[in-house]
CSV table of C-alpha atoms in Angstrom, one decimal:
chain,number,residue,atom,x,y,z
M,1,MET,CA,-21.9,-4.8,18.7
M,2,LYS,CA,-23.4,-7.8,20.5
M,3,LYS,CA,-22.3,-10.1,17.7
M,4,ILE,CA,-18.8,-8.9,18.0
M,5,VAL,CA,-18.7,-9.4,21.8
M,6,ILE,CA,-20.1,-13.0,21.4
M,7,LEU,CA,-17.7,-13.9,18.6
M,8,THR,CA,-14.7,-12.5,20.6
M,9,ALA,CA,-15.7,-14.3,23.8
M,10,SER,CA,-16.2,-17.6,21.9
M,11,MET,CA,-12.8,-17.3,20.3
M,12,LEU,CA,-11.0,-16.7,23.6
M,13,LEU,CA,-12.7,-19.6,25.3
M,14,SER,CA,-11.8,-22.0,22.5
M,15,LEU,CA,-8.1,-20.9,22.8
M,16,LEU,CA,-7.8,-21.7,26.5
M,17,THR,CA,-7.3,-25.4,25.6
M,18,LEU,CA,-4.4,-24.7,23.3
M,19,SER,CA,-0.8,-24.9,24.5
M,20,ALA,CA,1.5,-22.0,24.0
M,21,GLN,CA,4.6,-22.6,21.9
M,22,GLU,CA,7.4,-20.5,20.6
M,23,ASP,CA,7.2,-19.2,17.0
M,24,ALA,CA,9.2,-21.5,14.7
M,25,GLY,CA,9.7,-18.9,12.1
M,26,LYS,CA,8.6,-18.6,8.4
M,27,LYS,CA,10.2,-18.9,5.0
M,28,GLY,CA,9.1,-17.9,1.5
M,29,TRP,CA,5.6,-16.6,0.9
M,30,VAL,CA,2.8,-16.7,3.5
M,31,PHE,CA,-0.7,-15.4,2.5
M,32,THR,CA,-3.9,-14.9,4.5
M,33,PRO,CA,-7.1,-14.5,2.4
M,34,MET,CA,-9.9,-13.4,4.7
M,35,PRO,CA,-13.5,-12.2,4.3
M,36,ASP,CA,-14.0,-8.6,5.4
M,37,LEU,CA,-17.1,-9.0,7.5
M,38,GLY,CA,-17.3,-6.6,10.4
M,39,TYR,CA,-18.8,-3.4,11.8
M,40,ASN,CA,-17.5,0.1,12.1
M,41,SER,CA,-19.4,3.0,13.7
M,42,ASP,CA,-18.3,5.4,11.0
M,43,THR,CA,-19.0,3.2,7.9
M,44,GLY,CA,-21.6,0.6,9.1
M,45,LEU,CA,-21.5,-3.0,8.1
M,46,ASN,CA,-18.5,-4.0,6.0
M,47,LEU,CA,-18.8,-6.7,3.4
M,48,GLY,CA,-15.9,-7.7,1.2
M,49,THR,CA,-12.6,-9.6,1.0
M,50,PHE,CA,-8.9,-8.9,1.6
M,51,CYS,CA,-5.6,-10.8,1.4
M,52,ASP,CA,-2.1,-10.0,2.7
M,53,PHE,CA,0.9,-11.8,1.2
M,54,PHE,CA,4.2,-11.7,3.2
M,55,TYR,CA,7.6,-12.9,1.9
M,56,TYR,CA,10.3,-13.9,4.3
M,57,GLY,CA,13.0,-15.2,1.9
M,58,ASP,CA,15.2,-17.8,3.6
M,59,GLY,CA,13.6,-16.9,7.0
M,60,THR,CA,16.5,-15.0,8.5
M,61,SER,CA,14.5,-11.7,8.4
M,62,TYR,CA,11.5,-13.2,10.3
M,63,PRO,CA,9.5,-11.9,12.1
M,64,ASN,CA,10.1,-8.9,9.8
M,65,TYR,CA,9.0,-9.4,6.2
M,66,LEU,CA,11.0,-8.6,3.1
M,67,ASP,CA,7.9,-8.0,0.9
M,68,ARG,CA,4.3,-7.3,1.7
M,69,VAL,CA,1.4,-7.2,-0.8
M,70,SER,CA,-2.1,-6.3,0.3
M,71,VAL,CA,-5.3,-6.2,-1.8
M,72,ALA,CA,-8.8,-5.4,-0.6
M,73,TYR,CA,-12.3,-4.8,-1.9
M,74,CYS,CA,-15.1,-3.8,0.5
M,75,TRP,CA,-18.7,-2.5,0.4
M,76,THR,CA,-20.2,-0.7,3.4
M,77,SER,CA,-23.8,-0.4,4.4
M,78,LYS,CA,-23.6,3.4,4.8
M,79,GLY,CA,-23.0,3.9,1.1
M,80,ALA,CA,-19.4,3.4,0.3
M,81,TRP,CA,-17.1,0.9,-1.5
M,82,TYR,CA,-13.4,0.8,-2.1
M,83,LEU,CA,-10.5,-0.9,-3.9
M,84,HIS,CA,-7.1,-0.9,-2.3
M,85,GLY,CA,-3.7,-2.2,-3.1
M,86,LEU,CA,-0.2,-2.0,-1.4
M,87,TRP,CA,3.3,-3.3,-2.2
M,88,ASP,CA,5.9,-2.7,0.4
M,89,SER,CA,9.4,-4.1,-0.5
M,90,LYS,CA,12.7,-4.1,1.3
M,91,ASP,CA,14.5,-6.1,-1.4
M,92,ALA,CA,13.1,-5.1,-4.8
M,93,ILE,CA,15.9,-2.5,-5.2
M,94,ASP,CA,19.2,-3.3,-3.6
M,95,GLY,CA,19.7,-1.1,-0.4
M,96,LEU,CA,16.4,0.7,-0.8
M,97,ARG,CA,12.8,0.3,0.5
M,98,LEU,CA,10.1,0.8,-2.1
M,99,THR,CA,6.5,1.4,-1.2
M,100,LEU,CA,3.7,1.6,-3.8
M,101,SER,CA,0.0,2.1,-3.0
M,102,SER,CA,-3.2,2.8,-4.9
M,103,THR,CA,-6.8,3.4,-3.6
M,104,TYR,CA,-10.2,4.2,-5.1
M,105,LYS,CA,-13.0,5.0,-2.7
M,106,ASP,CA,-16.6,6.1,-3.5
M,107,ASN,CA,-18.8,7.4,-0.6
M,108,THR,CA,-22.4,8.0,-1.4
M,109,VAL,CA,-22.8,9.5,2.1
M,110,ASN,CA,-19.6,11.1,3.3
M,111,ASN,CA,-19.2,12.9,6.6
M,112,PHE,CA,-18.7,16.6,6.7
M,113,TYR,CA,-19.2,18.2,10.2
M,114,GLY,CA,-17.6,21.6,9.5
M,115,TYR,CA,-14.4,23.4,10.4
M,116,ASN,CA,-12.6,23.9,13.7
M,117,GLY,CA,-14.0,21.2,16.0
M,118,LEU,CA,-16.5,22.5,18.6
M,119,ALA,CA,-16.8,25.8,16.7
M,120,SER,CA,-19.1,23.7,14.5
M,121,PRO,CA,-22.1,22.4,16.5
M,122,TYR,CA,-23.2,18.8,16.2
M,123,ASP,CA,-26.7,17.6,16.7
M,124,PRO,CA,-27.3,13.8,16.2
M,125,LEU,CA,-30.9,14.5,15.3
M,126,TRP,CA,-29.7,16.2,12.1
M,127,ASP,CA,-27.3,13.4,11.2
M,128,VAL,CA,-28.3,10.6,8.8
M,129,ASN,CA,-32.0,10.1,9.6
M,130,THR,CA,-34.1,8.2,7.2
M,131,GLU,CA,-37.3,9.0,9.1
M,132,THR,CA,-37.0,12.8,8.6
M,133,GLY,CA,-35.0,12.5,5.3
M,134,THR,CA,-32.2,14.7,6.7
M,135,ALA,CA,-28.5,14.2,6.4
M,136,LEU,CA,-27.1,17.6,7.4
M,137,TYR,CA,-23.5,16.4,7.8
M,138,SER,CA,-23.2,14.5,4.6
M,139,THR,CA,-21.8,15.0,1.1
M,140,GLY,CA,-20.9,12.7,-1.8
M,141,ARG,CA,-17.3,12.0,-2.3
M,142,LYS,CA,-15.0,10.0,-4.7
M,143,MET,CA,-11.3,9.7,-4.0
M,144,PHE,CA,-8.4,8.3,-6.0
M,145,ARG,CA,-4.9,8.2,-4.6
M,146,ALA,CA,-1.7,6.7,-5.9
M,147,LEU,CA,1.7,7.0,-4.3
M,148,GLY,CA,5.2,5.8,-4.4
M,149,SER,CA,8.1,6.3,-2.0
M,150,ILE,CA,11.7,5.2,-1.6
M,151,GLN,CA,13.8,5.0,1.6
M,152,GLY,CA,17.6,4.6,1.8
M,153,LYS,CA,19.9,3.9,4.7
M,154,ILE,CA,22.1,6.6,6.2
M,155,THR,CA,23.0,4.6,9.3
M,156,GLU,CA,21.7,1.4,10.7
M,157,ASN,CA,18.6,3.0,12.1
M,158,LEU,CA,18.4,6.3,10.1
M,159,SER,CA,17.1,6.6,6.6
M,160,TRP,CA,16.3,9.3,4.1
M,161,LEU,CA,13.0,9.2,2.2
M,162,THR,CA,11.4,10.7,-0.8
M,163,GLY,CA,8.1,10.1,-2.5
M,164,LEU,CA,5.4,11.3,-4.9
M,165,THR,CA,1.6,11.2,-4.3
M,166,PHE,CA,-1.2,11.9,-6.7
M,167,ARG,CA,-4.7,12.7,-5.3
M,168,ARG,CA,-8.0,13.3,-6.9
M,169,PHE,CA,-11.1,14.3,-4.9
M,170,VAL,CA,-14.6,14.7,-6.4
M,171,TYR,CA,-17.2,16.3,-4.1
M,172,SER,CA,-21.0,16.6,-4.6
M,173,ASP,CA,-24.3,16.5,-2.8
M,174,THR,CA,-25.0,13.2,-1.1
M,175,ARG,CA,-26.1,10.8,-3.7
M,176,ALA,CA,-28.6,8.9,-1.5
M,177,ASP,CA,-32.1,9.7,-2.7
M,178,VAL,CA,-33.7,9.3,0.7
M,179,TYR,CA,-32.1,12.5,2.0
M,180,ASP,CA,-32.7,16.1,1.4
M,181,LYS,CA,-29.8,17.3,-0.8
M,182,GLU,CA,-30.8,21.0,-0.3
M,183,ASN,CA,-30.4,21.0,3.4
M,184,THR,CA,-26.8,20.1,4.2
M,185,LEU,CA,-23.9,21.8,5.9
M,186,TYR,CA,-21.9,21.4,2.6
M,187,ARG,CA,-24.5,23.6,0.9
M,188,LYS,CA,-24.5,26.1,3.7
M,189,TYR,CA,-20.7,26.4,3.6
M,190,MET,CA,-20.9,27.2,-0.1
M,191,GLN,CA,-23.7,29.7,0.5
M,192,TYR,CA,-21.7,31.5,3.2
M,193,GLY,CA,-18.4,31.4,1.3
M,194,LEU,CA,-16.7,29.0,3.7
M,195,ILE,CA,-16.2,26.7,0.7
M,196,ASN,CA,-15.1,28.6,-2.3
M,197,ASP,CA,-16.8,28.0,-5.7
M,198,ASP,CA,-13.6,26.7,-7.3
M,199,GLU,CA,-12.9,24.1,-4.6
M,200,ALA,CA,-16.5,22.9,-4.0
M,201,ALA,CA,-16.3,20.1,-6.5
M,202,GLY,CA,-12.9,18.9,-5.4
M,203,GLY,CA,-9.7,18.8,-7.4
M,204,SER,CA,-6.4,17.1,-8.1
M,205,SER,CA,-2.9,17.6,-6.8
M,206,VAL,CA,0.6,16.2,-6.9
M,207,GLU,CA,2.6,16.0,-3.7
M,208,LEU,CA,6.4,15.7,-3.3
M,209,GLU,CA,7.7,14.3,0.1
M,210,ALA,CA,11.2,14.5,1.5
M,211,GLY,CA,12.6,13.8,5.0
M,212,LEU,CA,14.0,11.4,7.5
M,213,VAL,CA,13.0,8.1,9.2
M,214,TYR,CA,14.4,6.6,12.4
M,215,ASP,CA,13.6,3.0,13.3
M,216,SER,CA,15.0,0.9,16.1
M,217,ARG,CA,12.0,-1.4,16.6
M,218,ASP,CA,12.6,-5.1,17.1
M,219,VAL,CA,9.5,-6.1,15.1
M,220,GLU,CA,8.0,-3.6,12.7
M,221,GLN,CA,4.4,-4.6,12.7
M,222,ALA,CA,4.0,-5.5,16.4
M,223,PRO,CA,7.0,-4.0,18.3
M,224,HIS,CA,7.9,-5.0,21.8
M,225,LYS,CA,10.7,-2.5,22.2
M,226,GLY,CA,12.4,0.4,20.3
M,227,MET,CA,11.6,3.8,18.8
M,228,TYR,CA,10.3,5.0,15.5
M,229,GLY,CA,10.3,8.6,14.2
M,230,GLU,CA,9.3,10.4,11.0
M,231,LEU,CA,10.1,14.0,10.0
M,232,TYR,CA,9.3,15.2,6.5
M,233,LEU,CA,8.0,18.0,4.4
M,234,LEU,CA,5.1,17.7,1.9
M,235,GLY,CA,5.0,20.1,-1.0
M,236,ASN,CA,1.6,19.9,-2.6
M,237,LYS,CA,1.0,21.3,-6.1
M,238,ASP,CA,-2.6,22.1,-7.1
M,239,ILE,CA,-3.0,21.0,-10.7
M,240,SER,CA,-6.8,21.8,-10.9
M,241,HIS,CA,-7.1,25.4,-9.6
M,242,LYS,CA,-3.4,26.5,-9.7
M,243,HIS,CA,-3.5,28.5,-6.5
M,244,TYR,CA,-4.1,26.0,-3.7
M,245,ASP,CA,-0.4,25.2,-3.3
M,246,PHE,CA,1.0,24.5,0.2
M,247,LEU,CA,3.8,23.1,2.2
M,248,LYS,CA,3.1,20.9,5.2
M,249,LEU,CA,5.3,19.6,8.0
M,250,VAL,CA,4.7,16.1,9.4
M,251,ALA,CA,6.3,14.7,12.5
M,252,HIS,CA,5.7,11.4,14.4
M,253,PHE,CA,7.5,9.8,17.4
M,254,ARG,CA,6.6,6.3,18.6
M,255,HIS,CA,8.2,4.6,21.7
M,256,PHE,CA,7.7,1.0,22.7
M,257,ILE,CA,8.9,0.3,26.3
M,258,PRO,CA,9.1,-3.4,27.4
M,259,VAL,CA,8.0,-4.0,31.0
M,260,THR,CA,8.0,-7.8,30.8
M,261,ASN,CA,8.2,-10.2,27.9
M,262,TRP,CA,4.3,-10.1,27.8
M,263,PHE,CA,3.7,-6.4,28.6
M,264,THR,CA,4.7,-3.3,26.6
M,265,VAL,CA,3.9,0.4,27.2
M,266,ALA,CA,3.5,2.2,23.9
M,267,TYR,CA,2.9,5.8,23.1
M,268,HIS,CA,2.8,8.0,19.9
M,269,LEU,CA,3.1,11.8,19.4
M,270,GLY,CA,2.0,13.2,16.1
M,271,TYR,CA,1.9,16.6,14.4
M,272,GLN,CA,1.0,17.9,11.0
M,273,GLY,CA,0.4,21.4,9.9
M,274,VAL,CA,0.6,23.8,6.9
M,275,VAL,CA,3.7,26.0,7.2
M,276,ALA,CA,3.2,27.9,3.9
M,277,GLY,CA,0.5,28.4,1.3
M,278,GLU,CA,-3.2,27.5,1.5
M,279,GLN,CA,-4.8,24.1,1.3
M,280,PRO,CA,-8.3,23.6,-0.1
M,281,PHE,CA,-11.1,22.4,2.2
M,282,PHE,CA,-11.1,18.9,0.6
M,283,MET,CA,-7.6,18.2,1.8
M,284,LEU,CA,-8.3,19.0,5.5
M,285,GLN,CA,-9.2,15.4,6.4
M,286,ASP,CA,-6.0,13.8,5.1
M,287,ILE,CA,-3.7,12.4,7.8
M,288,SER,CA,-0.4,11.9,6.1
M,289,THR,CA,1.3,8.6,6.4
M,290,LEU,CA,4.1,6.7,4.6
M,291,TYR,CA,2.3,3.4,4.6
M,292,TYR,CA,-1.4,3.1,3.6
M,293,PHE,CA,-2.0,-0.3,5.1
M,294,ASP,CA,-5.7,0.6,5.2
M,295,SER,CA,-7.7,2.2,2.5
M,296,ASP,CA,-7.6,5.6,4.1
M,297,SER,CA,-6.0,7.6,6.9
M,298,GLU,CA,-8.3,10.5,7.7
M,299,GLY,CA,-9.6,13.0,10.2
M,300,LEU,CA,-8.5,14.1,13.6
M,301,GLY,CA,-10.9,11.5,15.0
M,302,SER,CA,-12.2,8.0,14.3
M,303,ARG,CA,-9.7,5.1,14.6
M,304,TYR,CA,-6.7,6.9,13.2
M,305,THR,CA,-6.0,9.6,15.8
M,306,VAL,CA,-8.5,10.3,18.6
M,307,ARG,CA,-10.4,7.0,18.8
M,308,GLY,CA,-14.1,7.0,19.6
M,309,THR,CA,-14.9,10.3,17.9
M,310,LEU,CA,-16.9,10.8,14.8
M,311,TYR,CA,-15.1,10.3,11.5
M,312,ASP,CA,-13.7,13.7,10.3
M,313,ARG,CA,-15.3,15.5,13.2
M,314,LEU,CA,-12.2,17.7,13.8
M,315,LEU,CA,-11.1,19.6,10.7
M,316,GLY,CA,-8.4,22.3,10.8
M,317,ASN,CA,-5.2,23.5,9.2
M,318,GLY,CA,-2.9,21.8,11.7
M,319,TYR,CA,-3.2,18.9,14.2
M,320,ALA,CA,-1.4,17.6,17.2
M,321,TRP,CA,-2.3,14.3,18.9
M,322,SER,CA,-1.1,11.5,21.2
M,323,ASN,CA,-2.0,7.9,21.8
M,324,PHE,CA,-1.0,5.9,24.9
M,325,GLU,CA,-1.5,2.1,25.1
M,326,LEU,CA,-0.8,-0.8,27.5
M,327,ARG,CA,-0.2,-3.8,25.3
M,328,LEU,CA,-0.7,-7.0,27.2
M,329,ARG,CA,-0.2,-10.5,25.6
M,330,LEU,CA,-3.0,-12.8,26.9
M,331,PHE,CA,-2.3,-16.0,24.9
M,332,ARG,CA,0.1,-17.4,22.4
M,333,PHE,CA,-0.3,-20.7,20.6
M,334,ASN,CA,0.2,-22.7,17.4
M,335,LEU,CA,-2.7,-23.7,15.2
M,336,TRP,CA,-2.8,-25.0,11.6
M,337,LYS,CA,1.0,-24.7,11.5
M,338,GLN,CA,0.6,-21.0,12.2
M,339,TYR,CA,1.7,-18.9,15.2
M,340,PHE,CA,-0.9,-16.8,17.0
M,341,GLU,CA,-1.0,-14.3,19.8
M,342,ILE,CA,-3.9,-12.6,21.5
M,343,ILE,CA,-3.1,-9.0,22.7
M,344,THR,CA,-5.3,-6.5,24.5
M,345,ASN,CA,-4.6,-2.8,24.5
M,346,PRO,CA,-6.4,-0.4,26.9
M,347,PHE,CA,-5.8,3.1,25.4
M,348,PHE,CA,-6.0,6.8,26.1
M,349,ASP,CA,-6.0,9.4,23.3
M,350,ALA,CA,-5.7,13.2,23.1
M,351,GLY,CA,-5.9,15.6,20.2
M,352,ALA,CA,-6.3,19.2,19.3
M,353,ILE,CA,-6.6,21.5,16.3
M,354,VAL,CA,-3.5,23.6,16.7
M,355,SER,CA,-4.1,25.8,13.6
M,356,PRO,CA,-7.7,26.7,12.7
M,357,PHE,CA,-9.1,26.9,9.1
M,358,ARG,CA,-11.0,30.0,8.0
M,359,LEU,CA,-12.1,30.6,11.6
M,360,ASP,CA,-12.7,34.4,11.2
M,361,ALA,CA,-15.0,33.8,8.2
M,362,GLN,CA,-16.8,31.1,10.2
M,363,LYS,CA,-17.3,33.5,13.2
M,364,ALA,CA,-18.9,36.1,10.9
M,365,VAL,CA,-21.7,33.7,10.0
M,366,THR,CA,-24.8,34.1,12.2
M,367,ASP,CA,-26.4,30.7,11.3
M,368,PRO,CA,-26.3,28.6,14.5
M,369,LEU,CA,-25.8,25.4,12.5
M,370,VAL,CA,-22.5,26.8,11.2
M,371,TYR,CA,-20.9,28.6,14.2
M,372,SER,CA,-21.5,27.6,17.8
M,373,GLY,CA,-19.5,30.4,19.5
M,374,VAL,CA,-17.6,27.7,21.4
M,375,LYS,CA,-13.8,27.8,21.5
M,376,ASP,CA,-12.2,24.5,20.5
M,377,GLY,CA,-9.6,22.9,22.8
M,378,VAL,CA,-8.0,19.5,23.6
M,379,HIS,CA,-10.1,16.5,23.1
M,380,LEU,CA,-9.8,13.2,25.0
M,381,SER,CA,-11.0,9.6,24.6
M,382,ALA,CA,-10.4,6.2,26.0
M,383,GLY,CA,-11.2,2.6,25.3
M,384,VAL,CA,-9.8,-0.9,24.8
M,385,GLY,CA,-8.9,-3.1,21.9
M,386,LEU,CA,-8.3,-6.8,21.2
M,387,LYS,CA,-5.7,-8.0,18.6
M,388,LEU,CA,-5.2,-11.3,17.0
M,389,HIS,CA,-1.6,-11.7,15.6
M,390,MET,CA,-0.9,-14.4,13.0
M,391,ASN,CA,2.8,-15.0,12.3
M,392,THR,CA,3.4,-11.6,14.0
M,393,ASN,CA,2.6,-9.6,10.9
M,394,PHE,CA,-1.0,-10.3,10.1
M,395,ILE,CA,-3.1,-8.5,12.7
M,396,LEU,CA,-6.9,-8.4,13.2
M,397,SER,CA,-7.9,-5.6,15.4
M,398,VAL,CA,-11.2,-4.7,17.2
M,399,GLU,CA,-11.3,-1.5,19.2
M,400,ALA,CA,-14.0,0.3,21.1
M,401,GLY,CA,-13.5,3.9,22.2
M,402,LYS,CA,-15.5,6.6,23.9
M,403,ALA,CA,-15.0,10.4,23.5
M,404,PHE,CA,-15.2,12.4,26.7
M,405,GLU,CA,-17.4,15.1,25.0
M,406,LYS,CA,-20.9,14.3,23.5
M,407,GLN,CA,-20.2,16.9,20.8
M,408,LEU,CA,-17.5,14.6,19.4
M,409,ALA,CA,-19.7,11.4,19.4
M,410,ASN,CA,-22.9,10.5,21.0
M,411,GLY,CA,-22.0,6.9,21.7
M,412,LEU,CA,-19.3,4.2,21.6
M,413,GLY,CA,-17.1,4.1,18.6
M,414,VAL,CA,-16.3,0.6,17.3
M,415,SER,CA,-13.8,-0.3,14.6
M,416,LEU,CA,-12.5,-3.5,12.9
M,417,ALA,CA,-9.2,-3.2,11.1
M,418,THR,CA,-6.0,-5.2,10.1
M,419,THR,CA,-3.3,-3.2,11.8
M,420,TYR,CA,-2.4,-1.2,14.9
M,421,VAL,CA,-3.2,2.6,14.9
M,422,PHE,CA,0.6,3.1,15.5
């Protein structure tokens, strides 16, 4: 954390001598290879590399790109590595937007804090602790995901969408030998029947998506004004166990309100929930999105929803959450023939599990490590972020958030990413 603060302060001081200039625009391909060297409270130290390629054609579309290709490889000190690729194209098929993405992620120590938020107690002394050899809230997990979606215009701002996603999850005991594999919440949930035998090792599914997208933003990656909305249904077909089929509704609304040319008020309202069928436990953490700009989008918590909370701390059958930000531009300048902006974003987040998962079965368990007797409610967090924009679309992001409840996280949550949360 101290290194991040020093690096950020040094960067800001060096920029004070640079004169701000207007963005001259971009043509053709622009690419940004970068080392992935950072820190995240959920995953530890990140070591790897990533590169974003943006295509602007003759420049008339700029600052919005016509094509984006992203590739990344990363290893983390808390026992994970991943490969990720994305292709998002607005001109590959005439009149249609095509998005393809593929991700493989292997977690030796994966978080599992139980169901239904505060109904599952959390004690940091039982978390990953090499001195005692305990890792109560850990499993092993491998994940592969591949998806493709198409959007087509209905009006200037309204589009239809359809897509197909394949997912494969493999769950096991934590594979780190320093921890006691017999004493984990994952094992206890299997013992008490909160994780069924046929879902304990994971499974595969195919998901069909269909719905509508509304977009009036001026700049897609870093909007100053406009609205964005998604409303779609996900029909998930279980191809491993045959009986965990479900239908999920997903809704998002994002509004960007310009106050001055350097200040934007932004907020996001999100909902997703199962409206029919039953999802397996290993699908609870998935936060559905049309664009996987990062390797994952998980959990009601962490950097994706309620920032500052533990990764996957809040698991349920349905979620509602909101994010509120003040986005203030501090500096803008040209350097190395590239256009840069420095943005800060104080934020306030709120989220709740609106539909519990197997709560009655959880209440029937007398083990105090499984059920706390506490009713879950609305959870709040707040913090601040710093963004470095390069040519508007490439965005380096550092955020620090604090949950208002110690049961959600015992300290400050810090994340380094390459995009906004919304």
